[in-house]
Structures are given as structure tokens and as C-alpha cells.
Tab-separated table of C-alpha atoms in Angstrom:
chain	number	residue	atom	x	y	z
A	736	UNK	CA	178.849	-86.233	214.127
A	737	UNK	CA	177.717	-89.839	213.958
A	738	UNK	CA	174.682	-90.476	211.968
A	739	UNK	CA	172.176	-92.995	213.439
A	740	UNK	CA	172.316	-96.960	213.385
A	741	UNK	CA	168.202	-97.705	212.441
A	742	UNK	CA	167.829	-101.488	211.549
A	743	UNK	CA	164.751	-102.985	209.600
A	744	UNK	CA	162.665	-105.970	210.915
A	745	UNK	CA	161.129	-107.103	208.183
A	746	UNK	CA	161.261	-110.367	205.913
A	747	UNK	CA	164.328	-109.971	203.737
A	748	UNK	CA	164.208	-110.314	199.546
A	749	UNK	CA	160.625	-108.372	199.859
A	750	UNK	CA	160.492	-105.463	197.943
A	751	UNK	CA	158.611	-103.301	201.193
A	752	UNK	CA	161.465	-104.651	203.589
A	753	UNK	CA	164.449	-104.146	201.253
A	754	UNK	CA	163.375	-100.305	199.898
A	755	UNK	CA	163.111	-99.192	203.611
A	756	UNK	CA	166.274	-100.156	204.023
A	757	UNK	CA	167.693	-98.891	201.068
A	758	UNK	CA	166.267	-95.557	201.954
A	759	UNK	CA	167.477	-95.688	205.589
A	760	UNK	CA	171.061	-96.493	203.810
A	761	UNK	CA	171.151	-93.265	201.555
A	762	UNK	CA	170.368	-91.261	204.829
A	763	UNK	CA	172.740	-92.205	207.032
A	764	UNK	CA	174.933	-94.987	205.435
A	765	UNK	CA	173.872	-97.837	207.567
A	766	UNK	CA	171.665	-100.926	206.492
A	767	UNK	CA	170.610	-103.996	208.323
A	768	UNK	CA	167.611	-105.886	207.453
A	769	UNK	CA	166.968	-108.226	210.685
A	770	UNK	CA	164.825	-111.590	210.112
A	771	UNK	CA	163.278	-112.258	213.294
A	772	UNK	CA	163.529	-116.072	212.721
A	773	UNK	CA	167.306	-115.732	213.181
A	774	UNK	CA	167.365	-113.645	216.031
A	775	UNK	CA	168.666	-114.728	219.823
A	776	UNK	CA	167.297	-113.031	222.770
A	777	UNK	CA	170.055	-113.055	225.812
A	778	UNK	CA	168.428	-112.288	228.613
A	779	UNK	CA	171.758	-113.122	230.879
A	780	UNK	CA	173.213	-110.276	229.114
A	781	UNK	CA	170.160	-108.162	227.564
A	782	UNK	CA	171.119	-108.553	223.878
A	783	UNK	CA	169.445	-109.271	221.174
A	784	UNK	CA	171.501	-110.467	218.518
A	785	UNK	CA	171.412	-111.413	214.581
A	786	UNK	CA	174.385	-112.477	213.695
A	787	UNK	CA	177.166	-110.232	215.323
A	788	UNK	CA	174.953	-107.181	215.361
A	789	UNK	CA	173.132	-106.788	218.974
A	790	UNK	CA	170.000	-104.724	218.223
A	791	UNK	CA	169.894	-103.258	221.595
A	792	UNK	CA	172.851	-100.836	220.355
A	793	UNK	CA	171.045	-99.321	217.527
A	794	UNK	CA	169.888	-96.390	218.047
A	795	UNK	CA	166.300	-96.657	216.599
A	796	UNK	CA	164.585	-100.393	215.062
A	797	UNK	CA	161.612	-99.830	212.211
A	798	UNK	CA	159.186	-102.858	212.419
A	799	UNK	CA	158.111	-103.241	208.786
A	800	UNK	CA	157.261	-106.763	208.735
A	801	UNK	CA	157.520	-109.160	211.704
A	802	UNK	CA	156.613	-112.514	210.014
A	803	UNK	CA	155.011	-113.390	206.497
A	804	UNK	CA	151.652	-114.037	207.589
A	805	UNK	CA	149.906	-113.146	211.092
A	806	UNK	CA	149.858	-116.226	213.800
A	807	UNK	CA	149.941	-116.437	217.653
A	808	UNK	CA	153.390	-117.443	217.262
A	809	UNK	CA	154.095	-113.716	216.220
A	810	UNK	CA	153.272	-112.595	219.331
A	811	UNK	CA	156.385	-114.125	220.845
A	812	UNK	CA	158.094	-111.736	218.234
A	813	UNK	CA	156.820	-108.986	219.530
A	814	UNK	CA	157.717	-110.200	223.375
A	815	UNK	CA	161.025	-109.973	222.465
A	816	UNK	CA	160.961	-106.874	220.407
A	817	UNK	CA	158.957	-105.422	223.561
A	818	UNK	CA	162.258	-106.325	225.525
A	819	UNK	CA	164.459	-104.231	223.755
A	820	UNK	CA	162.362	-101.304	223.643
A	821	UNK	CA	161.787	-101.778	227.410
A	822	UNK	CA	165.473	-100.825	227.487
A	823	UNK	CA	165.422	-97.915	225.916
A	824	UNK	CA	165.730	-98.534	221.815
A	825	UNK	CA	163.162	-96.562	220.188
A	826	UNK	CA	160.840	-98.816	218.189
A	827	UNK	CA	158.648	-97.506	214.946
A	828	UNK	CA	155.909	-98.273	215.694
A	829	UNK	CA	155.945	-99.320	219.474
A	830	UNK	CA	156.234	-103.064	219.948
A	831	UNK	CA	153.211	-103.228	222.165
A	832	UNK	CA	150.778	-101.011	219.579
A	833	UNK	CA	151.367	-103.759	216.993
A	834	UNK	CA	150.825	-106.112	219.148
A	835	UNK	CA	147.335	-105.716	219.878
A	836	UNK	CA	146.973	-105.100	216.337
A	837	UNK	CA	148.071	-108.639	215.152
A	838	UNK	CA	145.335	-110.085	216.864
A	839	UNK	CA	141.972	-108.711	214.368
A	840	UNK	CA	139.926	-109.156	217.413
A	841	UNK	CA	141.702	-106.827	219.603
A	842	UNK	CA	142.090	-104.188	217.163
A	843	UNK	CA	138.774	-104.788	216.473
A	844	UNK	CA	137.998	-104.038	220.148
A	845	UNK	CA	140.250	-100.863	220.043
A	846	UNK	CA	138.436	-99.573	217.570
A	847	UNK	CA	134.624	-99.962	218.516
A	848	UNK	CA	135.913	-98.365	222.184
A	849	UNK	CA	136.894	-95.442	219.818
A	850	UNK	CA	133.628	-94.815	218.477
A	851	UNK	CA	134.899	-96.020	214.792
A	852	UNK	CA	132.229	-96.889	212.403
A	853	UNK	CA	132.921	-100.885	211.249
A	854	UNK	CA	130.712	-103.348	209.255
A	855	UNK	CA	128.108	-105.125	211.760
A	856	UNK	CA	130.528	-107.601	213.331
A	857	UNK	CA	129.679	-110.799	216.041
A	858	UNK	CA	132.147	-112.797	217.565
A	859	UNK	CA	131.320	-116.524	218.541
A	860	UNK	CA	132.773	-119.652	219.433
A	861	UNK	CA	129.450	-121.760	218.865
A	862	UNK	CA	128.443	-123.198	215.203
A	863	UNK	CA	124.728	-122.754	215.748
A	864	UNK	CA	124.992	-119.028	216.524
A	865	UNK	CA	127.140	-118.538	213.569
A	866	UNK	CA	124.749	-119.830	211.550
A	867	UNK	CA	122.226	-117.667	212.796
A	868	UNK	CA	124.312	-114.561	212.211
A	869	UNK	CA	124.670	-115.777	208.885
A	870	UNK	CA	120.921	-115.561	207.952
A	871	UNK	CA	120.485	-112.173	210.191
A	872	UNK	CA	122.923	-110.932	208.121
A	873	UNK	CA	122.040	-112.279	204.985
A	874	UNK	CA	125.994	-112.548	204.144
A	875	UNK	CA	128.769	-112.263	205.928
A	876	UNK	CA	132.663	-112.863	205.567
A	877	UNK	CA	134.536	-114.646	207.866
A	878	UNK	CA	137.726	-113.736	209.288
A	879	UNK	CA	140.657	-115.261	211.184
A	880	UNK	CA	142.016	-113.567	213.473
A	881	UNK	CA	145.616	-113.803	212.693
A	882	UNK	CA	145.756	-112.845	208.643
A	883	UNK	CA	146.571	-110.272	206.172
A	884	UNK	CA	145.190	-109.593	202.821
A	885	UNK	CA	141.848	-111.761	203.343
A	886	UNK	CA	144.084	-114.700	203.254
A	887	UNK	CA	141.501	-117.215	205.001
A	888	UNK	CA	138.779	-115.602	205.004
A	889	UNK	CA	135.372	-117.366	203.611
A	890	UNK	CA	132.242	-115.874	202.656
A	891	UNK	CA	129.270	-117.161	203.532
A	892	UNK	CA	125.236	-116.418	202.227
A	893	UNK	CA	122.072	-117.110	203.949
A	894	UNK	CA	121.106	-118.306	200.442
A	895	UNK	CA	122.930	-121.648	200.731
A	896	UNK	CA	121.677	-124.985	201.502
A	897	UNK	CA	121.864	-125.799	205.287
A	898	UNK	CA	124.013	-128.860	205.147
A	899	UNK	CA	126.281	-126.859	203.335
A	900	UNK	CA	126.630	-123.856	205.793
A	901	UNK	CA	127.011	-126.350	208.386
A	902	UNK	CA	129.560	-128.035	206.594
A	903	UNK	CA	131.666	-124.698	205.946
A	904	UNK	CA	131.131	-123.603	209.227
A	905	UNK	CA	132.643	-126.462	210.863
A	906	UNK	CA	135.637	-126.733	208.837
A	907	UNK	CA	136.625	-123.036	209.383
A	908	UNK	CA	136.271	-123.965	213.017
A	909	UNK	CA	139.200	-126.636	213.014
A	910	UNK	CA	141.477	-124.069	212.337
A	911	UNK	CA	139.879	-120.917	214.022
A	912	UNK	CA	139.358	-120.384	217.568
A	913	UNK	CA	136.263	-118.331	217.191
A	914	UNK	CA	133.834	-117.532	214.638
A	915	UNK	CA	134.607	-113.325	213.647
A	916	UNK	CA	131.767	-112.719	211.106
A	917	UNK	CA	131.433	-109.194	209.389
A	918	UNK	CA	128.416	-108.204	207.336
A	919	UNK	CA	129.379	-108.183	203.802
A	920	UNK	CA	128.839	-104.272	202.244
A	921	UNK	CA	128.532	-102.897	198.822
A	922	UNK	CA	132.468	-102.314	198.132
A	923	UNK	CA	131.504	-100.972	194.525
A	924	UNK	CA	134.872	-102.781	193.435
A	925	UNK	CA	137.087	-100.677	195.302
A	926	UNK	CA	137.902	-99.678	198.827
A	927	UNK	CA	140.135	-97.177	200.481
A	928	UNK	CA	144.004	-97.460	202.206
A	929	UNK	CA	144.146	-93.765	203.693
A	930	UNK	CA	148.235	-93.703	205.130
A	931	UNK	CA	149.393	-91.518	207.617
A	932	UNK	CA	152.845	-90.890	208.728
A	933	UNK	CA	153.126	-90.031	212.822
A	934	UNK	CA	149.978	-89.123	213.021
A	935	UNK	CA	149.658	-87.003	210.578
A	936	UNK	CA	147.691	-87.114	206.909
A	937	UNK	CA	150.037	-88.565	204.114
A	938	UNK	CA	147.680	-89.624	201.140
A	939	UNK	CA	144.200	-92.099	199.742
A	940	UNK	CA	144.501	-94.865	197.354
A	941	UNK	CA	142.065	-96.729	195.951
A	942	UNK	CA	142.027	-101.258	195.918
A	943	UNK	CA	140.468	-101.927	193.152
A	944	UNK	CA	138.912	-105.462	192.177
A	945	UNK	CA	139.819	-107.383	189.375
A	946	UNK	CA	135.785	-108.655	189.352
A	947	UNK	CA	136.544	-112.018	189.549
A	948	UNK	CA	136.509	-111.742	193.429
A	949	UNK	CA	134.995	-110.605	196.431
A	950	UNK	CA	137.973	-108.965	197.982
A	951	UNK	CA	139.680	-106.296	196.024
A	952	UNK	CA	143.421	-106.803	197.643
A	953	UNK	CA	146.190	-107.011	195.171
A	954	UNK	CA	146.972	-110.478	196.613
A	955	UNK	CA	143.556	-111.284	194.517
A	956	UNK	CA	144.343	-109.325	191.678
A	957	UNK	CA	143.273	-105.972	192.139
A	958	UNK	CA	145.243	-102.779	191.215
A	959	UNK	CA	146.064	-99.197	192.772
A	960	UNK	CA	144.521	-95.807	191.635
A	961	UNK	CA	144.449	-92.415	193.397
A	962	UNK	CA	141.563	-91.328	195.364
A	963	UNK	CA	140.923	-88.024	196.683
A	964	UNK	CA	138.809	-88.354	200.093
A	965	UNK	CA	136.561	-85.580	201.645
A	966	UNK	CA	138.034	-83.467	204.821
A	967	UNK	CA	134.892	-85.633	206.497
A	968	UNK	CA	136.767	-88.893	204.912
A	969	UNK	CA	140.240	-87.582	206.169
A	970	UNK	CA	138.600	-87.024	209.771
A	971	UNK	CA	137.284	-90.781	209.973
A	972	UNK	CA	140.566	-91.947	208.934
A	973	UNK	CA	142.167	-89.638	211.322
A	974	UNK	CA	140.340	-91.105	214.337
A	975	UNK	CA	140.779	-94.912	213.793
A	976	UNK	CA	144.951	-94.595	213.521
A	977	UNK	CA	144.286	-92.420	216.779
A	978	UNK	CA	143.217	-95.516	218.599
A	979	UNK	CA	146.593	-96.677	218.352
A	980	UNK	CA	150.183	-95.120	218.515
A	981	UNK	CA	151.339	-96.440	215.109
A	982	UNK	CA	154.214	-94.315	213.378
A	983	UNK	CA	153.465	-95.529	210.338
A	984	UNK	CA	150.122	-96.861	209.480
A	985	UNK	CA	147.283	-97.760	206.447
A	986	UNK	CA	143.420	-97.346	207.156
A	987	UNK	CA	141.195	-99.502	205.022
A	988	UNK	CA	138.029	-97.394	204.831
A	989	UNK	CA	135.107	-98.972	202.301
A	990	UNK	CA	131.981	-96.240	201.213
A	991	UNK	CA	128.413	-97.891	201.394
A	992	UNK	CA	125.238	-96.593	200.806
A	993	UNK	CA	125.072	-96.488	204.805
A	994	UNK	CA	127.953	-94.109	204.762
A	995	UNK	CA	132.289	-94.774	205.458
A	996	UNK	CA	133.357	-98.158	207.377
A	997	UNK	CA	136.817	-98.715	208.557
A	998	UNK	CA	137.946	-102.525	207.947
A	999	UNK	CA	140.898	-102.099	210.195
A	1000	UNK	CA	144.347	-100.564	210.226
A	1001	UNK	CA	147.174	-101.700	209.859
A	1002	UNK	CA	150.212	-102.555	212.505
A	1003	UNK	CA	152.622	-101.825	209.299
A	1004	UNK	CA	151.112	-100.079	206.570
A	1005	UNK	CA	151.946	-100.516	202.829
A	1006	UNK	CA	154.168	-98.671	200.514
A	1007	UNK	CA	153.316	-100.066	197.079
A	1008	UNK	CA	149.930	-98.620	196.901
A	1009	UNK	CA	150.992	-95.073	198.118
A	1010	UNK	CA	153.763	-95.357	195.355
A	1011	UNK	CA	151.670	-96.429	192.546
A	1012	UNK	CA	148.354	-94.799	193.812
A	1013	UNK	CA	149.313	-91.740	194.864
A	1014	UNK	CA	153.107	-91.381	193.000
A	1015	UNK	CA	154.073	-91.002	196.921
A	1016	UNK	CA	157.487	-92.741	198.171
A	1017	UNK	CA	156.026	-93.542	201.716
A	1018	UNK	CA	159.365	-95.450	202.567
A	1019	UNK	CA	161.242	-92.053	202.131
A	1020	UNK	CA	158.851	-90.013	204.118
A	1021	UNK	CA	159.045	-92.824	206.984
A	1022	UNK	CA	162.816	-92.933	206.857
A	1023	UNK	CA	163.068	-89.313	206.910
A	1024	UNK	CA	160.332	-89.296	209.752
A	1025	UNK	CA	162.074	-91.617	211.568
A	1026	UNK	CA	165.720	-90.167	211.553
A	1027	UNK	CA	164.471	-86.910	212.829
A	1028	UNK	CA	162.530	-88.692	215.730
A	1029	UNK	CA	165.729	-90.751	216.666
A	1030	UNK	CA	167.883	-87.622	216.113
A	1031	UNK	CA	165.412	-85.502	218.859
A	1032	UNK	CA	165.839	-88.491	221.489
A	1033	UNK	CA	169.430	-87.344	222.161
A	1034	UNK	CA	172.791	-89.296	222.383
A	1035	UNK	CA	173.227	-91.973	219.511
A	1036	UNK	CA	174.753	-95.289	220.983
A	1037	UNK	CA	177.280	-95.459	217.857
């Protein structure tokens, strides 16, 4: 019996990308990591093709990365992804679930629909309301909406002088559409990634902070330890990824002396920290997860 064709999106050379594939590889003896900046979309003919492999005859596609950092222009990625699965490739996760995650506002949106406890949040396009979140709040972090590991984001205190508020406010707004301002909580130097695999509970890691900054992502220094969360934790976790129909997923969850938050989750999830937080290979768990799912779907195209 033929085993399965399962390509990688992803961004090749990076270590999350390649060990996907190198799992998918032992499993069924296929690899092919696809960079969506080389891709052609052929509607005349509905292919898809990189290089002289046309995606639309793989029997499953895992989207692990669809561009280095977030920006509207990933959205047209995920158009043409979206066209594909509209013909019947099965996508992990679904092209139009991480699509309204790319966009922090509409997962943000998503989640509060859900009932999902978040950090007080306001959304604004106008300077002097900003600044008048920013002494409600007392502190608050801003965030773009297209970004990963707080790349962008600014933090802002009510303790600051005036003119220089104003001054950071403005900037951030020649390159932001909209001011999305979170209240700033007590992180204690560490927050949570909780992973789950199709739904279901995988493991917790802990971010922790190097001290020397306000965010505790590894991007800014900080390192992975194992955390084991409550059956309450597990719950909250539980119910943010089910706002969404991810297959593979991380939710960052912070504890404040006002109880759990969830940050956000995420449209890909991470493997590093499971691996060196928990000792769990997530990218073997995910390619076994998503073999079987392909294999149940019936009649592979190869």
C-alpha cells in the first residue's frame, strides 16, 4: 500500500520547519518542505506548484510556518492555501482557522466571544484615547497586530512625561493601523505555553525571563522549564484552543494575583519549548497525528 505524500509549509533551514519534515520522512518516506514565496497558484488549471511538485496532489499539507514574521501580506498566503484545501487536500490546521488567527485582533475577538479570560484590552485608532487608556491603566503594552514573539510591541507607563507619551504614541501609529493596548500584569518572570495536539491535552512549559526584559519569550532571552498546571489550568487552556479548529496549537496562559489570563494562541504552535520543557517531541506526536488523520480520509492521491 502507498504511504501518504504530506508536504511542510514552513520557512526552510529553520530548525521547527526542517524536524517536521524529517519526522514526516521517517514515517512514510516522503519529504517536501514548500516556501510559500516560491509557490505559483494556476488557477487555469487548479495547481499549485513549487517547483515540479503540484501541492494539490498530496494527500495531506501541515502549515508550520507561513512567513517569518506576521503581515497583511500573509493573508494572501493563506488565500491561496484556502484554494487548495477548497479542493479537497486536507490542511493541518485549516487554512481559514489560521487565518483569523494572524490577525491579533481577530483572534482576540474569537476569544472574548468565547468567554476566555484576557488582560484588560482597548482597541483605538485615536492618539488622545490611547493616551487615556494609558493612565486608566496605569501601564499597558502595545501590540501590532500582525507579530510574533512581542516583536514590536512597546510598553508604555502612565508615569512618563506627557510629551513623551505623545511622542511614542505617534510613532507606533505610522506603522500601526490601530492602537491594541493590553494592561500590563504581574508575569512573576514566567508565563505559560500549554500545547495541545487535535484537541486534545499534550503538555505545560514554562517562558521564563532572563530579567533584563519585560517579555519573557526566548526571542528576548528567556529559557524553557516544565510546569505542571492544575486540572482548573488544563480546563482554561482547553477552552481558548476550542475557539478555533487548530490541529496543532500553543496557549500562552500568564497567573496574576487576579487569577489565569490567556495572551493568545497560537495559529502554529512551538516545538522547542515542549522538547526542552517538557522532554516532549511535539513534531513526532503531530506527524504521527497527522498520518492517521490523512490515512482515515480514504484514497491517497499517490
Amino acid at each position: 500500500m502507498n504511504k501518504p505524500k504530506i508536504g511542510v509549509v514552513g520557512i526552510p533551514g529553520k530548525w521547527s520547519t526542517e524536524v517536521l519534515a524529517d519526522r514526516l520522512e521517517a514515517l512514510t518516506g516522503f519529504r517536501a518542505v514548500i516556501d510559500m514565496a516560491k509557490v505559483e497558484l494556476r488557477l487555469d488549471s487548479n495547481q499549485l506548484m513549487f517547483g515540479d511538485l503540484d501541492l494539490a496532489q498530496l494527500d495531506g499539507i501541515i502549515v508550520k510556518k507561513i512567513s517569518e514574521v506576521y503581515a497583511p501580506s500573509t493573508e494572501d498566503r493563506i488565500h491561496v492555501l484556502s484554494h487548495i484545501e477548497k479542493l479537497g487536500v486536507p490542511m493541518f490546521s485549516s487554512a481559514q482557522t489560521i487565518g483569523q488567527l494572524i490577525n491579533r485582533l481577530s483572534g482576540t475577538l474569537a476569544l472574548q466571544q468565547g468567554g476566555v479570560p484576557m488582560p484588560k484590552t482597548r482597541i483605538t485608532e485615536d492618539l488622545e484615547q490611547a493616551l487615556q487608556i494609558v493612565h486608566e491603566f496605569g501601564s499597558v503594552i502595545l501590540k501590532p497586530l500582525y507579530s510574533t514573539k512581542a516583536r514590536g510591541m512597546v510598553m508604555l507607563t502612565a508615569e512618563q512625561p506627557e510629551s513623551e507619551l505623545r511622542q511614542a504614541l505617534a510613532e507606533y501609529r505610522q506603522d500601526n493601523s490601530l492602537y491594541y493596548m493590553q494592561q500590563t500584569v504581574k508575569l512573576d518572570g514566567k508565563d505559560l505555553g500549554m500545547v495541545f495536539l487535535g484537541g486534545e491535552y499534550l503538555c505545560t512549559y514554562a517562558r521564563v525571563g532572563n530579567k533584563d526584559s519585560w517579555n519573557t519569550t526566548i526571542h528576548s532571552g528567556g529559557h524553557y522549564e516544565l510546569f505542571e498546571p492544575s486540572e482548573e489550568l488544563i480546563e482554561l487552556g482547553r477552552k481558548a484552543q476550542a475557539c478555533f479548529n487548530l490541529s496543532f496549537t500553543t496557549v500562552d496562559i500568564a497567573l496574576t494575583d487576579q487569577g489565569p489570563v490567556v495572551f493568545e494562541v497560537s495559529a502554529f504552535g512551538g516545538f522547542k519549548g515542549a522538547l526542552e520543557g517538557c522532554q516532549v517531541d511535539a513534531a513526532e506526536a503531530y506527524a504521527q497525528y497527522v498520518l492517521k488523520q490523512v490515512q482515515q480520509k480514504g484514497v491517497l492521491k499517490c
